[in-house]
CSV table of C-alpha atoms and ligand atoms in Angstrom, one decimal:
chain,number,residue,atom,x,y,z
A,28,UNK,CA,-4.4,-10.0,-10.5
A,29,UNK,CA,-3.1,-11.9,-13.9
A,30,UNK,CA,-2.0,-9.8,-16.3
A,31,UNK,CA,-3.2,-10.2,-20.2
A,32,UNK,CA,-1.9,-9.6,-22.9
A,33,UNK,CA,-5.4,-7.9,-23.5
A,34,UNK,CA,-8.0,-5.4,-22.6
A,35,UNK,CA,-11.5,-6.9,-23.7
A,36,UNK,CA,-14.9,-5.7,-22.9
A,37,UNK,CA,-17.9,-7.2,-23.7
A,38,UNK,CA,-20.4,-4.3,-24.7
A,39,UNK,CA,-23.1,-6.7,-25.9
A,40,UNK,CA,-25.4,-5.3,-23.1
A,41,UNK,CA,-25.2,-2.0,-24.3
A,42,UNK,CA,-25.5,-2.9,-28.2
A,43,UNK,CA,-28.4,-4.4,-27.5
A,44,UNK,CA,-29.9,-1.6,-25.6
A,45,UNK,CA,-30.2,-4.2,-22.1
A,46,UNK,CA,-32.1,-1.2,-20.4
A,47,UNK,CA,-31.2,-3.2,-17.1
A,48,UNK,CA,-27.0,-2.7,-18.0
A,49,UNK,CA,-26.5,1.0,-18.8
A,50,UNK,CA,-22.7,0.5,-18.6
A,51,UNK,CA,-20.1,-1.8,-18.6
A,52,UNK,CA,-16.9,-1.6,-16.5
A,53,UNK,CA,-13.6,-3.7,-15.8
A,54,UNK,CA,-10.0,-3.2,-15.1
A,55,UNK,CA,-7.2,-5.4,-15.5
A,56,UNK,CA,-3.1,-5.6,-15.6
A,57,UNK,CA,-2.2,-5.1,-19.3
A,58,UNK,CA,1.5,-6.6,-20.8
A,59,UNK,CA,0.9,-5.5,-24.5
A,60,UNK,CA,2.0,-7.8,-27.2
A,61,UNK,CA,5.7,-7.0,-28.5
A,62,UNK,CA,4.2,-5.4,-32.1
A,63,UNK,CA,2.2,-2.8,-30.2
A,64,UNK,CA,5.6,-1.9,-27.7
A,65,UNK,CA,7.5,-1.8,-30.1
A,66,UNK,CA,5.1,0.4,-32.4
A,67,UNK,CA,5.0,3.0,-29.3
A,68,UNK,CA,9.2,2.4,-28.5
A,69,UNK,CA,7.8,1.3,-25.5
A,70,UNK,CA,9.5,-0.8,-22.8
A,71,UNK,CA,7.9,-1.7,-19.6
A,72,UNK,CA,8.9,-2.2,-16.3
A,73,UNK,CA,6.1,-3.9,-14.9
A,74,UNK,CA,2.0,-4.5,-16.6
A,75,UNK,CA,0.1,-1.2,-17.2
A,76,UNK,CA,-2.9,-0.9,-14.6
A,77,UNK,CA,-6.1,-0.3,-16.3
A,78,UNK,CA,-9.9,0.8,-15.6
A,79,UNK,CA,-12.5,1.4,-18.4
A,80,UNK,CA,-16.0,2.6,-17.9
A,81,UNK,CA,-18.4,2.6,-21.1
A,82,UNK,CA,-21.8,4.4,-20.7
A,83,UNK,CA,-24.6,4.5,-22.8
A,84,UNK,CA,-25.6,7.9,-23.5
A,85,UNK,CA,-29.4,7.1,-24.4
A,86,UNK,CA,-28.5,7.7,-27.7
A,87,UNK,CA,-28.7,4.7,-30.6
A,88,UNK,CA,-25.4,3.9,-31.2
A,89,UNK,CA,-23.6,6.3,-28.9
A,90,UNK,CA,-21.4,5.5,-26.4
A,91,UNK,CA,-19.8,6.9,-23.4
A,92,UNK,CA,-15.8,6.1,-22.7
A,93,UNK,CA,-13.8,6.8,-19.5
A,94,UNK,CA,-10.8,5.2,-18.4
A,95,UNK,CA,-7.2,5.3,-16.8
A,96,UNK,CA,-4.0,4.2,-17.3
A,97,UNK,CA,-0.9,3.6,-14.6
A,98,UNK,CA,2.2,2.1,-14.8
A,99,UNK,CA,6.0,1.9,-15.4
A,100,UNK,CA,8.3,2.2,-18.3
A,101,UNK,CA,11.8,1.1,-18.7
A,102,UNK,CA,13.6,4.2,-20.4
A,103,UNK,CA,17.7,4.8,-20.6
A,104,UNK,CA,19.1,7.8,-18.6
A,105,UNK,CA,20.3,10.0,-20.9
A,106,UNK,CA,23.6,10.5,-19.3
A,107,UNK,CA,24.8,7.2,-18.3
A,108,UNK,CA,22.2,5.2,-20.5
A,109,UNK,CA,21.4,2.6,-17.5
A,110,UNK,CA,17.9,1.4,-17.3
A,111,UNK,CA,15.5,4.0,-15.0
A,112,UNK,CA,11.8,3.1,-14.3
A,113,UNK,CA,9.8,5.9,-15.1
A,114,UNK,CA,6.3,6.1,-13.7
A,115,UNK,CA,3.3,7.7,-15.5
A,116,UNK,CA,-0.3,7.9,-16.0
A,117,UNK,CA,-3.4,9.0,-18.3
A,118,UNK,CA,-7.1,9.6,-17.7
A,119,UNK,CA,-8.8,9.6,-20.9
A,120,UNK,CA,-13.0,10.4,-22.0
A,121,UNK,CA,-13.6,9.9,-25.7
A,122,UNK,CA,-16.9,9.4,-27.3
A,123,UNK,CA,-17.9,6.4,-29.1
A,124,UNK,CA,-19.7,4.7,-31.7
A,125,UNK,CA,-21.1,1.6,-32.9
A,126,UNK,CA,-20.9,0.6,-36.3
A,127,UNK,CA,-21.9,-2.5,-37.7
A,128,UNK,CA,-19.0,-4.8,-39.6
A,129,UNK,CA,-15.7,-2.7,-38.0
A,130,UNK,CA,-13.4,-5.3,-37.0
A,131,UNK,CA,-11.2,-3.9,-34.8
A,132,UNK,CA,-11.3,-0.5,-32.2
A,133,UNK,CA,-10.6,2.3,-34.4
A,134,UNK,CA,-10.1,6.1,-33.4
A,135,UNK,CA,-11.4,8.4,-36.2
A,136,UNK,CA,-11.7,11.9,-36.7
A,137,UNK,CA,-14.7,13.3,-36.3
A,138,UNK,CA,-15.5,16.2,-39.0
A,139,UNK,CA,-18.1,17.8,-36.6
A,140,UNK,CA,-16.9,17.2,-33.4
A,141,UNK,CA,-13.4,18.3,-32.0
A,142,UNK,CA,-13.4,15.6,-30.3
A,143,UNK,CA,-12.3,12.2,-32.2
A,144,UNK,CA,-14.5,9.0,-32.0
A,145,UNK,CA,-13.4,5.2,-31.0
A,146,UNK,CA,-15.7,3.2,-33.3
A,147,UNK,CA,-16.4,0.1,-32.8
A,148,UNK,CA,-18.0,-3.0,-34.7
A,149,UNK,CA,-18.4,-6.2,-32.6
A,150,UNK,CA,-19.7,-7.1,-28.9
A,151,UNK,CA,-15.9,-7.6,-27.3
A,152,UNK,CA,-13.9,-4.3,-28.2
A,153,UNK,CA,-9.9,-5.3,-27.4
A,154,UNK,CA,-8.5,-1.7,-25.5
A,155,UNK,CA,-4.9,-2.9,-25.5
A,156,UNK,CA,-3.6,-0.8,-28.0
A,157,UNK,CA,-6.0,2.4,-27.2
A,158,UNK,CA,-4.3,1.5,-23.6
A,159,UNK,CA,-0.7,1.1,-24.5
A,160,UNK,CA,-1.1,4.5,-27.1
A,161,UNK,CA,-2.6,6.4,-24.4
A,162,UNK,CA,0.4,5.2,-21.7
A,163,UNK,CA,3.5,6.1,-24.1
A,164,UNK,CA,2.6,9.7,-24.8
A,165,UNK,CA,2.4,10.4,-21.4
A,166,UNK,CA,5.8,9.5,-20.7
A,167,UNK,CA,8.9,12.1,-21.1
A,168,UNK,CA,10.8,12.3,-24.2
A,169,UNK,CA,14.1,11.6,-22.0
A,170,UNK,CA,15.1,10.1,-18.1
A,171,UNK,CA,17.9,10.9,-15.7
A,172,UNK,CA,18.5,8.2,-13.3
A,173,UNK,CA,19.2,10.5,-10.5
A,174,UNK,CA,19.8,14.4,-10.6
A,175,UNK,CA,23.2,14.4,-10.1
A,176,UNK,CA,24.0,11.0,-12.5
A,177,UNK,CA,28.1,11.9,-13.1
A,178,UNK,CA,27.1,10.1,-16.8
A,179,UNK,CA,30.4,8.4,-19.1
A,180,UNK,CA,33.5,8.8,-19.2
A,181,UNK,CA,35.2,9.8,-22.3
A,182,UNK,CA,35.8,5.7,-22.4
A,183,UNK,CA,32.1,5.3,-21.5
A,184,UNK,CA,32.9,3.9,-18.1
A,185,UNK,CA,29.8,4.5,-15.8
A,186,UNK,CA,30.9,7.9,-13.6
A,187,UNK,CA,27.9,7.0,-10.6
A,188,UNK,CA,30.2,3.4,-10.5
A,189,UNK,CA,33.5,4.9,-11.0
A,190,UNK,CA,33.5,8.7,-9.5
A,191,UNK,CA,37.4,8.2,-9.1
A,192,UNK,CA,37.9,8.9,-12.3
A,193,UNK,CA,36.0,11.7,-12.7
A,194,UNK,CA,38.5,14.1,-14.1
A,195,UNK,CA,39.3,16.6,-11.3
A,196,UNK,CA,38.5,19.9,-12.1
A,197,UNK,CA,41.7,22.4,-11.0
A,198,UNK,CA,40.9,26.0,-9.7
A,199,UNK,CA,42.7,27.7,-12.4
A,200,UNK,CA,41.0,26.2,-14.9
A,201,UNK,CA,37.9,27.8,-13.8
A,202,UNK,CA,36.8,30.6,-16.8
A,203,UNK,CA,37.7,33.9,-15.4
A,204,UNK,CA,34.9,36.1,-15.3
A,205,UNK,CA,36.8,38.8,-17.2
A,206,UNK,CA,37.9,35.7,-19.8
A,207,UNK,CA,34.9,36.9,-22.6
A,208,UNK,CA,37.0,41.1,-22.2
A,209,UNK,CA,40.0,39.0,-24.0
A,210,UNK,CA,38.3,38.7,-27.4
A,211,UNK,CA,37.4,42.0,-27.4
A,212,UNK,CA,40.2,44.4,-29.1
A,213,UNK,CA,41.3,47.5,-27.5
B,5,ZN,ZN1,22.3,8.1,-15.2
């Protein structure tokens, strides 16, 4: 599969209330534009893997959305700061709306619904940034390469490519047990 740099749908069929096409589905490989990365601090590893269902609910305007997300970031290890792949996912259900003359997707707040609402003004709705958004909270706020990464050196040498300079710890410099009794006066 190609990736794009977009997510596009064309929901025309369901605008128009095609009582034969009830919902529209698609999936694709996603590589966002750099302005939408770099609004998320988001590096990838490879595209994000994507699958969108809308439904119409019977309602006028009212739309159904369910989708999923997969795929792999590129994030620094917080001890050595080398580049670790870190996978993730999302499933996601929102409700949405058509509204004549919106250009673009946008997610509002609904004031009498908890949930918010994706509204939506023209027959091809772009999901790439709903997509992208939905990928980079899933992700962890930090990455270890491995669970024992060594990390830098005081000179910031890479420990995991250098573990013979890994300062060696001597036995009595291990903190007594008794060590936290010395501060306390007699
Ligand atoms: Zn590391």
């Amino acid at each position: 599969m190609k990736s794009s740099a977009q997510a596009v749908l064309n929901l025309a069929s369901l605008i128009n209330h095609d009582a034969s096409l009830y919902e529209v589905e698609d999936q694709g490989l996603l590589a966002p534009e750099v302005a939408l990365l770099e609004a998320d601090d988001l590096s990838l590893a490879e595209p994000l893997n994507w699958h969108i269902i809308v439904r119409s609910t019977g309602g006028d305007d009212d739309f159904i959305l369910e989708g999923n997300v997969k795929g792999k970031a590129l994030m620094d290890c917080r001890r050595c700061l080398d580049g670790v792949a870190v996978e993730a996912s999302s499933s996601f259900v929102y409700p949405m709306m058509y509204k004549a003359g919106i250009e673009s997707l946008q997610l509002r707040e609904d004031d009498t619904e908890e949930d918010d609402v994706l509204v939506f003004g023209r027959p091809n709705v772009d999901f790439a940034e709903l997509i992208t958004q939905l990928f980079a909270i899933e992700l962890p706020l930090t990455a270890l390469c491995r669970e024992d990464c060594r990390g830098l050196s005081a000179d910031g040498v890479n420990l995991n490519e250098h573990p013979e300079l890994i300062p060696e710890v001597k036995s009595e410099e291990k903190p007594s047990p008794f060590s936290a009794l010395k501060d306390i006066e007699l």
